[in-house]
């Protein structure tokens, strides 16, 4: 509160009154501050992200290198998290597997929201038959079970990382399109859109410059929700062997391999599970905090 | 007499609604010369705003305009233009200022962005040049600290300031015709005069023509050259402003003028409201639309729809106009 000075002059002899403004400002700042439930998960996410992005530079043994001396070993020197049942370094596999999980976690929502954004903008802005057709397409798409689509993609494209991202992304399209459409409907009839039209702006220009900046916030919130979902779904797919192919490690894959020796070496399955749990939880907590902040900003702007 | 900028001929605009066709603008014709201001007055629902949007060709998709309606701007017929041609014209040739500056500015873009937007795509200015020009425009419309304001968002500005920004955007491309659709209705009374003075100055300095739409007779009195009074989608009287006030012919205009409270009135005097309501434009009466509310109406008024008559200077649509012996 030191930086907030009283705006009114007071008699020096009078007992210093508590400055109401200062309290209000301080309370406001406190309410705006990100708490520990933001920063602890954020630090974890940064650690995970840095570890995965710069995986080749840590001097870890290659994720598929077999150490014949230590097979299915608990943590020992040289293998800080031990080795799996084939003698591969668990830490290295988790780090390299994280690259797959995080790639899918970010790429899938962006693919889904990107395509859903285009469909939703068209439907919400032009209305009429475009809205009808897109609405029917989305309903049809929702009627197909997601698992079938994922299975189909993994069968046809055989576990390429890109196709895993695409297939997961496709599942996010309907919700993203609906959110975009609803938000677009809200803004497309506003007077500033008419004003832009009156100044000669084309439809694409209006969508890009007038509507899009207004609807970006709900979409960001949606992406923040989808990232952990994508990570979990990718983990499940890997567990079922429907994601990237062995020997490429992924968190779900490592858990699946560890399952076979769960009774003798539980750490092989447990460590990647815990890592994944913490990462997903962190994404959720951080996403929540950011969403709340965005809501504040939006309210302030109106 | 200067050159004619706008020539509207028999503009009719109807909307398809669930109840039927609503004839919002019903055969409006007028011309407007460079440097002159036409006031369009009428109560709510008289078709003033629809007329302005019809001129801009900014009508919603359920609007119907018959093929014989013409809007000729600078010698070119807007009704025959494609959407692409219209887009090139909106801004550099015709611009509009809306009633409520709270809603006509985008809340998430800085006002600088909203002005430079227009400058970059109509005038082909580069980023820096556009920004400098935007600051210049903001200074021209009397916004204090334009170099600071240019980076602010609409919510950081007061209503009057926002309307100044809207005016800056409208005049950014030096249009020949400026339509001001109730530009001061949403503003504080004290700011109204400032904004109207500003508009008047802009029109004079830049030699534009302006259509000033309002429901306020007082706004029209000091600032327009000609006045058109609209009722139920039609122009019912059109005259130079002095003639309209001093030689009123149409009973509706007279009733509008009488409804303005006078400063000399005793306190607590009952306001002279016009009895009744405007006609239903979906099922309009066969005769004069004002006849049911008119004190001078007779049987003829209910049967026959009057057309604009009189001299080219002063026209009125009435069978029993004021200032004439009522036929026996």
Coordinates of C-alpha atoms in Angstrom, one line a residue:
Chain A
X1 CA 0.0 0.0 0.0
X2 CA 3.1 2.2 0.2
X3 CA 2.7 3.4 -3.4
X4 CA -0.8 4.6 -2.9
X5 CA -0.9 8.1 -1.4
X6 CA -3.9 9.7 0.1
X7 CA -5.5 12.1 -2.3
X8 CA -6.9 14.4 0.4
X9 CA -4.9 16.6 2.7
X10 CA -5.4 16.1 6.4
X11 CA -4.9 18.0 9.5
X12 CA -1.6 16.9 11.0
X13 CA -2.9 16.8 14.5
X14 CA -5.8 14.7 13.6
X15 CA -5.4 11.0 14.0
X16 CA -4.5 9.6 10.6
X17 CA -7.6 8.2 9.0
X18 CA -7.5 5.1 7.0
X19 CA -7.6 6.1 3.4
X20 CA -10.6 4.4 1.9
X21 CA -9.3 4.7 -1.6
X22 CA -6.1 3.1 -0.7
X23 CA -7.9 0.1 0.8
X24 CA -10.1 -0.3 -2.2
X25 CA -7.1 -0.1 -4.5
X26 CA -5.1 -2.6 -2.5
X27 CA -8.1 -5.0 -2.3
X28 CA -8.5 -4.6 -6.0
X29 CA -4.9 -5.4 -6.7
X30 CA -5.0 -8.3 -4.4
X31 CA -8.0 -9.7 -6.2
X32 CA -6.2 -9.2 -9.5
X33 CA -3.0 -11.0 -8.3
X34 CA -2.2 -14.5 -9.5
X35 CA -2.0 -16.7 -6.4
X36 CA 0.1 -19.8 -5.5
X37 CA -2.5 -22.0 -7.3
X38 CA -1.4 -20.3 -10.4
X39 CA 2.3 -20.0 -9.9
X40 CA 3.1 -23.5 -8.6
X41 CA 1.5 -25.2 -11.5
X42 CA 3.0 -22.6 -13.8
X43 CA 6.5 -23.4 -12.6
X44 CA 5.8 -27.1 -13.1
X45 CA 4.6 -26.5 -16.6
X46 CA 7.6 -24.4 -17.4
X47 CA 9.9 -27.1 -16.1
X48 CA 8.1 -29.8 -18.1
X49 CA 8.1 -27.7 -21.2
X50 CA 11.7 -26.7 -21.0
X51 CA 12.7 -30.3 -20.3
X52 CA 10.8 -31.6 -23.3
X53 CA 11.6 -28.8 -25.8
X54 CA 15.4 -29.1 -25.1
X55 CA 15.4 -32.8 -24.6
X56 CA 18.5 -33.4 -26.8
X57 CA 20.7 -31.1 -24.7
X58 CA 20.4 -32.8 -21.3
X59 CA 22.9 -35.5 -22.0
X60 CA 20.3 -38.2 -21.3
X61 CA 20.8 -41.6 -22.8
X62 CA 18.7 -42.1 -26.0
X63 CA 15.2 -43.1 -25.2
X64 CA 15.5 -46.4 -27.0
X65 CA 19.0 -47.3 -25.8
X66 CA 19.1 -50.5 -23.9
X67 CA 21.4 -50.7 -20.9
X68 CA 22.0 -54.5 -20.5
X69 CA 23.4 -54.0 -17.0
X70 CA 20.3 -52.5 -15.6
X71 CA 17.1 -54.1 -16.7
X72 CA 13.9 -53.2 -14.9
X73 CA 15.9 -51.5 -12.3
X74 CA 14.9 -49.1 -9.5
X75 CA 16.7 -45.7 -9.5
X76 CA 20.5 -46.2 -9.7
X77 CA 23.4 -44.0 -10.6
X78 CA 23.1 -43.1 -14.3
X79 CA 19.4 -43.8 -14.3
X80 CA 17.8 -41.4 -11.8
X81 CA 14.3 -42.9 -12.3
X82 CA 15.5 -46.4 -13.0
X83 CA 15.0 -48.4 -16.2
X84 CA 12.0 -50.1 -17.8
X85 CA 11.6 -53.8 -18.5
X86 CA 13.8 -53.5 -21.6
X87 CA 16.6 -51.6 -19.8
X88 CA 15.7 -48.2 -21.3
X89 CA 16.3 -45.1 -19.2
X90 CA 12.9 -44.1 -17.7
X91 CA 13.7 -40.4 -17.3
X92 CA 14.8 -40.1 -20.9
X93 CA 11.7 -41.9 -22.0
X94 CA 9.4 -39.6 -20.0
X95 CA 11.2 -36.5 -21.3
X96 CA 11.0 -37.7 -24.9
X97 CA 7.5 -38.9 -24.4
X98 CA 6.5 -35.5 -23.1
X99 CA 7.3 -34.1 -26.5
X100 CA 4.6 -36.2 -28.0
X101 CA 2.1 -35.4 -25.3
X102 CA 2.7 -31.7 -25.4
X103 CA 2.8 -31.5 -29.2
X104 CA -0.6 -33.2 -29.3
X105 CA -1.8 -31.1 -26.3
X106 CA -1.2 -27.9 -28.2
X107 CA -1.6 -28.9 -31.8
X108 CA -4.9 -30.6 -31.5
X109 CA -6.8 -27.8 -29.9
X110 CA -5.3 -25.3 -32.3
X111 CA -6.3 -27.4 -35.3
X112 CA -9.8 -27.9 -33.9
X113 CA -10.3 -24.3 -32.9
X114 CA -8.8 -23.0 -36.1
X115 CA -11.2 -25.0 -38.3
X116 CA -14.1 -24.4 -35.9
X117 CA -13.4 -20.7 -35.9
X118 CA -13.8 -20.5 -39.7
X119 CA -17.0 -22.5 -39.7
X120 CA -18.5 -20.6 -36.7
X121 CA -17.6 -17.2 -38.2
X122 CA -19.3 -18.1 -41.5
X123 CA -22.3 -19.6 -39.9
X124 CA -22.7 -16.7 -37.4
X125 CA -22.0 -13.9 -39.8
X126 CA -23.8 -14.9 -43.0
X127 CA -26.6 -16.9 -41.4
X128 CA -29.1 -18.2 -43.9
X129 CA -28.3 -21.4 -45.8
X130 CA -24.6 -21.3 -44.8
X131 CA -25.7 -21.4 -41.1
X132 CA -28.1 -24.3 -41.9
X133 CA -25.5 -26.4 -43.7
X134 CA -22.8 -25.9 -41.1
X135 CA -25.3 -26.6 -38.4
X136 CA -26.3 -29.9 -40.0
X137 CA -22.7 -30.8 -40.7
X138 CA -21.8 -30.2 -37.0
X139 CA -24.7 -32.3 -35.8
X140 CA -23.8 -35.1 -38.1
X141 CA -20.2 -34.9 -37.0
X142 CA -21.3 -35.1 -33.3
X143 CA -23.4 -38.1 -34.1
X144 CA -20.2 -40.1 -34.9
X145 CA -18.6 -41.5 -31.8
X146 CA -15.2 -39.8 -31.2
X147 CA -13.5 -43.1 -30.5
X148 CA -14.5 -44.4 -34.0
X149 CA -12.8 -41.4 -35.6
X150 CA -9.7 -41.9 -33.6
X151 CA -9.6 -45.6 -34.4
X152 CA -10.2 -44.9 -38.1
X153 CA -7.3 -42.4 -38.2
X154 CA -4.9 -44.7 -36.4
X155 CA -5.8 -47.6 -38.7
X156 CA -5.5 -45.6 -41.9
X157 CA -2.6 -43.4 -41.1
X158 CA -0.8 -45.8 -38.8
X159 CA 0.3 -43.7 -35.8
X160 CA 1.9 -40.7 -37.4
X161 CA 2.1 -37.9 -34.8
X162 CA 0.6 -35.4 -37.2
X163 CA -2.4 -37.5 -37.9
X164 CA -3.0 -38.1 -34.1
X165 CA -3.1 -34.3 -33.8
X166 CA -5.5 -33.9 -36.7
X167 CA -7.9 -36.7 -35.6
X168 CA -8.0 -35.2 -32.1
X169 CA -8.4 -31.7 -33.5
X170 CA -11.3 -32.8 -35.6
X171 CA -13.1 -33.8 -32.4
X172 CA -12.8 -30.2 -31.0
X173 CA -14.3 -28.7 -34.1
X174 CA -18.0 -28.9 -33.2
X175 CA -17.7 -27.2 -29.8
X176 CA -15.3 -24.6 -31.2
X177 CA -17.6 -23.9 -34.1
X178 CA -20.6 -23.5 -31.8
X179 CA -18.8 -21.2 -29.4
X180 CA -17.6 -19.1 -32.3
X181 CA -21.0 -19.0 -33.9
X182 CA -22.7 -17.9 -30.7
X183 CA -20.2 -15.2 -30.1
X184 CA -20.3 -14.0 -33.7
X185 CA -24.1 -13.8 -33.6
X186 CA -23.7 -11.5 -30.7
X187 CA -21.3 -9.2 -32.5
X188 CA -22.3 -9.4 -36.1
X189 CA -25.4 -7.3 -35.5
X190 CA -23.7 -4.6 -33.5
X191 CA -23.8 -1.1 -34.7
X192 CA -20.0 -0.9 -35.0
X193 CA -20.2 -3.6 -37.7
X194 CA -22.7 -1.6 -39.5
X195 CA -20.5 1.4 -39.1
X196 CA -17.5 -0.5 -40.5
X197 CA -19.7 -1.5 -43.5
X198 CA -20.8 2.1 -43.9
X199 CA -17.1 3.0 -44.3
X200 CA -16.7 0.5 -47.0
X201 CA -15.2 -2.5 -45.2
X202 CA -15.7 -5.9 -46.9
X203 CA -17.1 -8.9 -45.1
X204 CA -13.7 -10.5 -44.7
X205 CA -12.3 -7.3 -43.3
X206 CA -15.2 -7.0 -40.9
X207 CA -14.8 -10.6 -39.7
X208 CA -11.0 -10.1 -39.3
X209 CA -10.9 -6.7 -37.8
X210 CA -14.2 -6.1 -36.1
X211 CA -15.7 -9.4 -35.1
X212 CA -12.6 -11.6 -34.4
X213 CA -11.0 -9.3 -31.8
X214 CA -14.2 -9.5 -29.9
X215 CA -14.7 -13.2 -29.9
X216 CA -11.1 -14.2 -29.3
X217 CA -11.6 -14.4 -25.5
X218 CA -14.1 -17.3 -25.3
X219 CA -11.9 -19.1 -27.8
X220 CA -8.8 -18.7 -25.7
X221 CA -10.7 -20.0 -22.7
X222 CA -11.8 -23.0 -24.8
X223 CA -8.3 -23.7 -26.0
X224 CA -7.1 -23.6 -22.3
X225 CA -9.7 -26.3 -21.4
X226 CA -8.9 -28.4 -24.4
X227 CA -5.1 -28.7 -23.9
X228 CA -5.4 -31.0 -20.8
X229 CA -8.2 -32.9 -22.5
X230 CA -6.0 -33.5 -25.5
X231 CA -3.1 -34.6 -23.4
X232 CA -5.3 -37.1 -21.5
X233 CA -6.9 -38.5 -24.7
X234 CA -3.5 -38.9 -26.3
X235 CA -2.4 -40.7 -23.2
X236 CA -5.4 -43.1 -23.5
X237 CA -4.7 -43.6 -27.1
X238 CA -1.1 -44.4 -26.4
X239 CA -2.1 -46.8 -23.7
X240 CA -4.3 -48.6 -26.2
X241 CA -1.4 -48.5 -28.7
X242 CA -3.3 -46.3 -31.1
X243 CA -1.1 -43.2 -31.0
X244 CA 2.5 -43.0 -32.1
X245 CA 4.2 -46.3 -32.8
X246 CA 6.8 -48.0 -30.5
X247 CA 9.6 -47.4 -29.9
X248 CA 8.7 -43.7 -30.0
X249 CA 7.9 -43.1 -26.3
X250 CA 4.8 -41.3 -25.1
X251 CA 3.4 -41.1 -21.6
X252 CA 0.5 -43.3 -22.3
X253 CA 2.8 -45.8 -24.0
X254 CA 5.2 -46.0 -21.1
X255 CA 2.3 -46.5 -18.6
X256 CA 1.0 -49.3 -20.8
X257 CA 4.5 -51.0 -20.9
X258 CA 4.9 -50.5 -17.2
X259 CA 1.5 -52.2 -16.6
X260 CA 2.9 -55.5 -17.6
X261 CA 5.4 -55.4 -14.7
X262 CA 3.2 -53.5 -12.3
X263 CA 3.5 -56.0 -9.5
X264 CA 7.3 -56.2 -9.5
X265 CA 8.4 -52.7 -10.6
X266 CA 5.4 -50.4 -10.0
X267 CA 7.6 -47.3 -10.4
X268 CA 7.7 -47.8 -14.2
X269 CA 4.0 -47.2 -14.6
X270 CA 3.6 -44.8 -11.6
X271 CA 6.3 -42.2 -12.5
X272 CA 4.8 -41.3 -15.9
X273 CA 1.3 -41.4 -14.4
X274 CA 2.3 -38.9 -11.8
X275 CA 4.0 -36.7 -14.3
X276 CA 1.0 -36.8 -16.5
X277 CA -1.3 -36.2 -13.6
X278 CA 0.6 -33.2 -12.4
X279 CA 0.9 -31.7 -15.9
X280 CA -2.8 -32.1 -16.6
X281 CA -3.7 -30.7 -13.2
X282 CA -1.4 -27.8 -13.8
X283 CA -2.9 -27.0 -17.1
X284 CA -6.3 -27.0 -15.6
X285 CA -5.3 -24.7 -12.7
X286 CA -3.4 -22.3 -14.9
X287 CA -6.2 -22.3 -17.4
X288 CA -8.7 -21.5 -14.8
X289 CA -6.6 -18.6 -13.4
X290 CA -6.1 -17.2 -16.9
X291 CA -9.8 -17.6 -17.7
X292 CA -10.8 -15.7 -14.6
X293 CA -8.4 -13.0 -15.4
X294 CA -9.7 -12.7 -19.0
X295 CA -13.2 -12.4 -17.6
X296 CA -12.1 -9.5 -15.4
X297 CA -10.5 -7.8 -18.4
X298 CA -13.6 -8.2 -20.5
X299 CA -15.8 -6.8 -17.8
X300 CA -13.4 -3.8 -17.4
X301 CA -13.5 -3.1 -21.1
X302 CA -17.3 -2.9 -21.3
Chain B
X1 CA -27.1 27.0 -56.9
X2 CA -24.2 24.6 -56.6
X3 CA -23.8 21.2 -58.1
X4 CA -26.2 18.4 -57.1
X5 CA -24.5 15.8 -55.0
X6 CA -27.4 13.6 -54.1
X7 CA -30.6 12.9 -56.1
X8 CA -33.0 10.5 -54.5
X9 CA -36.0 9.6 -56.7
X10 CA -39.0 7.8 -55.5
X11 CA -37.1 5.8 -52.9
X12 CA -39.3 3.0 -51.5
X13 CA -38.1 0.6 -48.8
X14 CA -40.3 -2.1 -47.4
X15 CA -39.5 -4.9 -45.0
X16 CA -40.8 -8.4 -45.1
X17 CA -42.1 -9.2 -41.6
X18 CA -44.1 -12.0 -40.2
X19 CA -47.2 -9.8 -40.2
X20 CA -46.7 -8.6 -43.8
X21 CA -44.9 -5.9 -45.7
X22 CA -43.9 -2.9 -43.7
X23 CA -43.5 0.1 -46.0
X24 CA -40.9 2.0 -44.0
X25 CA -40.0 4.5 -46.7
X26 CA -42.8 5.3 -49.2
X27 CA -41.7 7.2 -52.2
X28 CA -39.3 9.8 -51.0
X29 CA -37.6 12.2 -53.5
X30 CA -35.3 15.1 -52.9
X31 CA -32.0 16.6 -54.2
X32 CA -29.2 17.9 -52.2
X33 CA -26.5 20.4 -53.3
X34 CA -22.9 20.7 -52.3
X35 CA -22.4 22.8 -49.2
X36 CA -26.0 22.5 -48.0
X37 CA -27.6 20.8 -45.1
X38 CA -30.9 19.1 -45.3
X39 CA -32.7 18.4 -42.0
X40 CA -34.9 15.4 -41.9
X41 CA -37.4 15.6 -39.0
X42 CA -40.0 13.1 -37.9
X43 CA -41.1 11.2 -34.9
X44 CA -39.9 7.7 -34.1
X45 CA -40.8 5.2 -36.7
X46 CA -41.3 7.7 -39.4
X47 CA -38.7 6.2 -41.6
X48 CA -35.8 8.6 -41.1
X49 CA -33.2 6.0 -40.3
X50 CA -34.4 3.6 -42.9
X51 CA -34.1 6.4 -45.4
X52 CA -30.5 7.0 -44.4
X53 CA -29.6 3.4 -44.7
X54 CA -31.4 3.2 -48.1
X55 CA -29.2 6.0 -49.4
X56 CA -26.1 4.1 -48.1
X57 CA -27.5 0.8 -49.5
X58 CA -27.0 -0.7 -46.0
X59 CA -30.3 -2.5 -45.7
X60 CA -30.8 -5.8 -44.0
X61 CA -31.6 -8.8 -46.2
X62 CA -35.4 -8.7 -45.6
X63 CA -35.6 -5.2 -47.1
X64 CA -37.3 -4.8 -50.5
X65 CA -36.6 -1.8 -52.8
X66 CA -38.5 -1.7 -56.0
X67 CA -36.6 -1.3 -59.3
X68 CA -37.8 2.3 -60.0
X69 CA -36.2 3.7 -56.8
X70 CA -33.1 5.7 -57.6
X71 CA -30.3 7.0 -55.5
X72 CA -27.9 9.1 -57.6
X73 CA -24.7 10.2 -55.9
X74 CA -22.3 12.4 -57.8
X75 CA -24.0 11.4 -61.1
X76 CA -23.8 7.6 -60.4
X77 CA -26.7 5.4 -59.7
X78 CA -26.1 3.5 -56.4
X79 CA -29.1 1.2 -57.1
X80 CA -27.3 -0.2 -60.1
X81 CA -24.0 -0.8 -58.3
X82 CA -22.5 -4.1 -57.2
X83 CA -21.5 -4.6 -53.6
X84 CA -17.8 -4.2 -54.5
X85 CA -18.4 -0.8 -56.2
X86 CA -20.5 0.3 -53.3
X87 CA -17.7 -0.5 -50.9
X88 CA -15.2 1.7 -52.7
X89 CA -17.7 4.5 -52.5
X90 CA -18.6 4.3 -48.8
X91 CA -16.1 6.4 -47.0
X92 CA -14.7 8.5 -49.8
X93 CA -18.0 9.7 -51.2
X94 CA -20.6 9.1 -48.5
X95 CA -20.2 8.4 -44.8
X96 CA -22.6 8.2 -41.9
X97 CA -22.6 9.0 -38.2
X98 CA -24.8 6.9 -36.0
X99 CA -26.9 7.9 -33.1
X100 CA -25.1 6.2 -30.3
X101 CA -21.3 6.4 -30.2
X102 CA -21.3 3.8 -27.4
X103 CA -22.2 1.1 -29.9
X104 CA -20.8 2.5 -33.2
X105 CA -17.2 2.2 -32.0
X106 CA -15.6 -1.2 -31.6
X107 CA -15.0 -1.7 -27.8
X108 CA -11.8 -3.8 -28.2
X109 CA -9.9 -1.6 -30.7
X110 CA -8.1 1.6 -29.9
X111 CA -9.7 4.6 -31.6
X112 CA -6.5 5.1 -33.5
X113 CA -6.8 1.6 -35.0
X114 CA -10.4 2.3 -36.0
X115 CA -9.4 5.5 -37.8
X116 CA -6.3 4.2 -39.5
X117 CA -8.2 1.2 -40.6
X118 CA -10.3 3.4 -43.0
X119 CA -7.2 5.5 -44.0
X120 CA -5.2 2.5 -45.0
X121 CA -7.7 0.8 -47.2
X122 CA -9.3 3.8 -48.8
X123 CA -6.4 6.2 -49.1
X124 CA -3.6 3.6 -49.2
X125 CA -1.7 5.3 -46.4
X126 CA 1.1 3.5 -44.7
X127 CA 1.0 2.8 -41.0
X128 CA 2.9 5.8 -39.7
X129 CA 1.3 8.2 -42.2
X130 CA -2.1 6.9 -41.2
X131 CA -1.4 7.4 -37.6
X132 CA -0.2 10.9 -38.1
X133 CA -3.3 11.6 -40.2
X134 CA -5.5 10.1 -37.5
X135 CA -4.1 12.4 -34.8
X136 CA -4.6 15.3 -37.2
X137 CA -8.2 14.3 -37.7
X138 CA -8.8 13.9 -34.0
X139 CA -7.4 17.4 -33.5
X140 CA -9.7 18.7 -36.2
X141 CA -12.7 17.4 -34.4
X142 CA -11.6 19.0 -31.2
X143 CA -10.5 16.0 -29.2
X144 CA -8.1 17.2 -26.5
X145 CA -4.7 15.5 -26.4
X146 CA -5.2 13.7 -29.7
X147 CA -1.7 12.1 -29.5
X148 CA -2.7 10.4 -26.2
X149 CA -6.3 9.7 -27.1
X150 CA -5.3 7.9 -30.3
X151 CA -4.0 4.9 -28.3
X152 CA -7.0 4.8 -26.0
X153 CA -10.1 2.5 -26.1
X154 CA -13.6 3.8 -26.5
X155 CA -14.5 3.1 -22.9
X156 CA -11.8 5.6 -21.8
X157 CA -13.7 8.4 -23.6
X158 CA -16.8 10.3 -22.7
X159 CA -19.9 10.2 -24.9
X160 CA -19.2 13.5 -26.5
X161 CA -15.6 12.5 -27.2
X162 CA -16.7 9.2 -28.7
X163 CA -19.1 11.1 -31.0
X164 CA -16.1 13.3 -32.0
X165 CA -14.2 10.2 -32.8
X166 CA -17.1 8.8 -34.9
X167 CA -17.1 12.1 -36.8
X168 CA -13.4 11.9 -37.3
X169 CA -13.8 8.4 -38.8
X170 CA -16.7 9.6 -41.0
X171 CA -14.7 12.6 -42.4
X172 CA -11.4 10.7 -42.7
X173 CA -11.8 10.1 -46.4
X174 CA -13.3 13.5 -47.2
X175 CA -16.8 12.3 -48.2
X176 CA -19.0 14.5 -50.4
X177 CA -22.1 13.5 -48.5
X178 CA -22.3 13.1 -44.7
X179 CA -25.3 11.5 -43.2
X180 CA -25.8 12.3 -39.5
X181 CA -28.4 9.9 -38.1
X182 CA -29.5 11.6 -34.8
X183 CA -25.9 12.4 -33.9
X184 CA -26.7 14.0 -30.6
X185 CA -29.7 12.0 -29.3
X186 CA -27.5 9.9 -27.1
X187 CA -25.5 12.8 -25.7
X188 CA -25.8 15.2 -22.9
X189 CA -27.6 18.4 -23.8
X190 CA -24.6 20.5 -23.1
X191 CA -22.5 18.5 -25.5
X192 CA -25.2 18.4 -28.2
X193 CA -24.6 22.0 -29.3
X194 CA -20.8 21.4 -29.5
X195 CA -21.2 18.4 -31.7
X196 CA -23.7 20.1 -33.9
X197 CA -21.5 23.1 -34.3
X198 CA -18.6 20.8 -35.1
X199 CA -20.6 19.0 -37.8
X200 CA -21.7 22.4 -39.2
X201 CA -18.1 23.6 -39.3
X202 CA -16.9 20.4 -41.0
X203 CA -19.6 20.6 -43.7
X204 CA -18.7 24.3 -44.3
X205 CA -14.9 23.9 -44.3
X206 CA -14.9 20.8 -46.4
X207 CA -17.7 21.9 -48.7
X208 CA -19.7 18.7 -48.1
X209 CA -23.4 18.2 -48.1
X210 CA -25.1 16.9 -45.0
X211 CA -28.3 15.1 -44.2
X212 CA -29.0 15.8 -40.6
X213 CA -31.6 13.4 -39.2
X214 CA -33.2 14.3 -36.0
X215 CA -36.5 14.3 -34.1
X216 CA -35.7 17.6 -32.5
X217 CA -37.1 20.7 -34.2
X218 CA -34.7 22.9 -32.3
X219 CA -31.7 21.1 -33.8
X220 CA -33.0 21.8 -37.3
X221 CA -33.8 25.4 -36.7
X222 CA -30.3 26.9 -36.5
X223 CA -28.3 24.5 -38.5
X224 CA -30.1 23.4 -41.7
X225 CA -30.7 25.1 -45.0
X226 CA -33.7 23.0 -45.9
X227 CA -36.0 20.8 -43.8
X228 CA -38.0 17.8 -44.8
X229 CA -40.6 16.6 -42.4
X230 CA -41.3 12.9 -42.6
X231 CA -44.4 11.1 -41.5
X232 CA -45.2 7.4 -42.0
X233 CA -42.4 6.9 -44.5
X234 CA -43.3 10.0 -46.7
X235 CA -42.0 13.5 -46.9
X236 CA -45.1 15.6 -45.9
X237 CA -43.5 19.0 -46.1
X238 CA -40.2 20.3 -47.4
X239 CA -39.1 23.9 -47.4
X240 CA -36.2 26.2 -46.5
X241 CA -36.0 26.3 -42.8
X242 CA -37.4 29.9 -42.4
X243 CA -40.4 29.1 -44.6
X244 CA -41.1 26.0 -42.7
X245 CA -41.2 27.7 -39.4
X246 CA -42.9 30.9 -40.5
X247 CA -45.2 29.7 -43.2
X248 CA -46.1 26.2 -42.1
X249 CA -48.5 24.5 -44.5
X250 CA -48.8 21.0 -43.3
X251 CA -50.9 20.5 -40.1
X252 CA -48.5 17.8 -38.9
X253 CA -45.5 20.2 -39.0
X254 CA -47.6 22.8 -37.2
X255 CA -48.4 20.2 -34.6
X256 CA -44.8 19.3 -34.2
X257 CA -43.9 22.9 -33.8
X258 CA -46.7 23.4 -31.3
X259 CA -45.5 20.5 -29.2
X260 CA -42.2 22.2 -28.4
X261 CA -42.6 23.7 -24.9
X262 CA -42.0 27.5 -24.9
X263 CA -39.9 29.2 -22.4
X264 CA -42.7 31.8 -21.9
X265 CA -45.2 29.1 -21.0
X266 CA -46.5 29.2 -17.4
X267 CA -45.1 26.4 -15.2
X268 CA -46.9 23.1 -15.0
X269 CA -48.7 23.8 -18.3
X270 CA -49.8 20.6 -20.0
X271 CA -47.5 19.8 -23.0
X272 CA -49.1 19.9 -26.4
X273 CA -48.7 16.4 -27.4
X274 CA -50.1 15.2 -30.8
X275 CA -53.0 13.0 -30.0
X276 CA -53.1 9.4 -31.2
X277 CA -50.3 7.3 -32.6
X278 CA -48.5 7.1 -36.0
X279 CA -50.4 4.8 -38.4
X280 CA -49.6 1.1 -38.8
X281 CA -47.2 1.0 -41.7
X282 CA -48.1 -2.7 -42.4
X283 CA -51.8 -1.7 -43.0
X284 CA -51.6 2.0 -43.8
X285 CA -54.9 3.9 -44.0
X286 CA -56.1 4.6 -47.6
X287 CA -56.0 8.3 -47.3
X288 CA -53.7 10.8 -45.7
X289 CA -51.7 8.9 -43.0
X290 CA -52.0 11.8 -40.7
X291 CA -55.8 12.3 -41.1
X292 CA -56.8 10.3 -38.0
X293 CA -54.8 12.7 -35.8
X294 CA -55.3 15.8 -37.8
X295 CA -57.6 18.6 -36.5
X296 CA -58.2 19.9 -40.0
X297 CA -59.0 16.5 -41.6
X298 CA -62.3 16.0 -43.4
X299 CA -63.9 13.2 -45.3
X300 CA -61.7 13.8 -48.4
X301 CA -58.5 13.3 -46.3
X302 CA -59.6 9.8 -45.3
X303 CA -60.2 8.8 -48.9
X304 CA -57.4 10.4 -50.9
X305 CA -53.7 10.2 -50.3
X306 CA -52.3 13.7 -50.8
X307 CA -49.1 14.1 -53.0
X308 CA -46.4 16.7 -52.6
X309 CA -47.6 20.0 -54.1
X310 CA -46.6 23.6 -54.0
X311 CA -43.6 25.4 -55.5
X312 CA -40.2 23.8 -55.9
X313 CA -39.1 25.9 -52.9
X314 CA -41.9 24.9 -50.5
X315 CA -43.7 21.6 -50.9
X316 CA -46.4 20.0 -48.8
X317 CA -48.6 17.0 -49.0
X318 CA -52.0 18.1 -47.6
X319 CA -55.5 18.5 -49.0
X320 CA -56.4 21.2 -46.4
X321 CA -53.1 23.1 -45.9
X322 CA -52.7 25.8 -43.4
X323 CA -52.7 29.4 -44.7
X324 CA -55.4 28.6 -47.2
X325 CA -59.1 29.0 -47.0
X326 CA -60.5 25.5 -46.2
X327 CA -62.8 24.5 -49.0
X328 CA -66.5 24.6 -48.0

